[in-house]
Amino acid sequence: MSEFRVGVIASHNGSNLRALHKASLAPDARFQIALVISNNSGSGALAYAREHEIPALHMSGRTHVDPDDLDDAMRIALLEHSVDLVVTAGYMKKIGPRTRKEYSSRIINIHPALLPRHGGQGMFGQAVHKAVLESGDQVSGPSVHLVTEEYDTGDVIAQTEVPVLADDTVESLGARVLAAEHTLLPLVVRQMAAGEHSE
Ligand code: GRF
């Protein structure tokens, strides 16, 4: 069976990349991590990829000053590595229009709240969990959604609910949501590799 090839784009730690990569090593996995791209040359994601001999590229406003050049370079790198699905996992930038067009409906993102709640510009990291706690919501959890031009607005593909506890802090809630991300994202990718969730 030809393997479904996943490109992961991440800015920082890369714990979702690690979860995806581990899942891809299972005997019944239907996908492999074909490429990792990061805009941050010092990211945990790039370090992990290099350690595990996954093709890894640093691409940013430093390597490509013109945003259109960066967009094109990313699109071409994904095509050259025969990537079928692009996963942004903690990528702090927008994917350019040329890459979005090339990979139309084949770019997904993971967000640490139940979209459409608590998404959009500026809603990343601890700000998300702070907003959830302040809203009084009793549940939170990750959403996997299609990437569109605007942050966190594409169709939601899957979500997992986790409870918000009375004594939660931003850190404790964030850790509970992140743990759920590490299960949800590999599950969705596996399903997409199997042809489910296709438009
Ligand atoms: C995750 O919480 C994800 O939902 C958000 O950024 C974080 C990335 O974490 N988009 P990691 O780099 O995968 O550890």
CSV table of N, CA, C and O and ligand atoms in Angstrom, one decimal, residues 12-17 89-90 109-112 178 181, ligand 1:
chain,number,residue,atom,x,y,z
A,12,HIS,N,7.4,25.9,17.3
A,12,HIS,CA,8.1,25.8,18.6
A,12,HIS,C,8.4,24.4,19.0
A,12,HIS,O,9.2,23.7,18.4
A,13,ASN,N,7.7,24.0,20.1
A,13,ASN,CA,8.1,22.8,20.8
A,13,ASN,C,8.0,21.5,19.9
A,13,ASN,O,8.9,20.7,19.9
A,14,GLY,N,6.8,21.4,19.3
A,14,GLY,CA,6.7,20.2,18.4
A,14,GLY,C,6.2,19.0,19.1
A,14,GLY,O,6.4,17.9,18.6
A,15,SER,N,5.4,19.1,20.2
A,15,SER,CA,4.9,17.9,20.9
A,15,SER,C,3.9,17.2,20.0
A,15,SER,O,3.8,16.0,20.0
A,16,ASN,N,3.1,18.0,19.2
A,16,ASN,CA,2.1,17.4,18.3
A,16,ASN,C,2.9,16.6,17.2
A,16,ASN,O,2.4,15.6,16.7
A,17,LEU,N,4.0,17.2,16.7
A,17,LEU,CA,4.8,16.5,15.7
A,17,LEU,C,5.3,15.1,16.3
A,17,LEU,O,5.2,14.1,15.6
A,89,ALA,N,0.9,22.6,13.2
A,89,ALA,CA,0.7,22.2,14.6
A,89,ALA,C,1.6,23.2,15.4
A,89,ALA,O,2.8,23.1,15.5
A,90,GLY,N,0.9,24.3,15.9
A,90,GLY,CA,1.7,25.3,16.6
A,90,GLY,C,2.5,26.1,15.6
A,90,GLY,O,3.6,26.6,16.0
A,109,ASN,N,-5.2,22.3,10.7
A,109,ASN,CA,-4.6,22.9,11.9
A,109,ASN,C,-5.2,22.4,13.2
A,109,ASN,O,-6.3,22.0,13.2
A,110,ILE,N,-4.4,22.3,14.2
A,110,ILE,CA,-4.9,22.0,15.5
A,110,ILE,C,-4.9,23.2,16.4
A,110,ILE,O,-3.9,23.9,16.5
A,111,HIS,N,-6.1,23.5,17.0
A,111,HIS,CA,-6.3,24.6,17.9
A,111,HIS,C,-6.7,24.1,19.3
A,111,HIS,O,-7.5,23.2,19.4
A,112,PRO,N,-6.2,24.8,20.3
A,112,PRO,CA,-6.4,24.2,21.7
A,112,PRO,C,-7.7,24.7,22.3
A,112,PRO,O,-7.7,24.9,23.5
A,178,LEU,N,-3.7,19.8,25.8
A,178,LEU,CA,-2.5,19.3,25.0
A,178,LEU,C,-2.5,17.8,24.9
A,178,LEU,O,-2.2,17.2,23.9
A,181,GLU,N,-4.9,16.7,22.5
A,181,GLU,CA,-4.4,17.0,21.1
A,181,GLU,C,-3.6,15.8,20.6
A,181,GLU,O,-3.7,15.4,19.5
B,1,GRF,C1,-0.8,23.4,20.6
B,1,GRF,O1,-1.5,23.7,21.7
B,1,GRF,C2,-1.7,23.6,19.3
B,1,GRF,O2,-3.1,23.4,19.6
B,1,GRF,C3,-1.4,25.1,19.1
B,1,GRF,O3,-0.1,25.3,19.4
B,1,GRF,C4,0.4,24.3,20.3
B,1,GRF,C5,1.5,23.6,19.7
B,1,GRF,O4,2.1,22.8,20.6
B,1,GRF,N1,-1.8,25.5,17.8
B,1,GRF,P1,3.3,21.8,20.1
B,1,GRF,O5,4.4,22.7,19.5
B,1,GRF,O6,2.8,20.8,19.2
B,1,GRF,O7,3.9,21.2,21.4
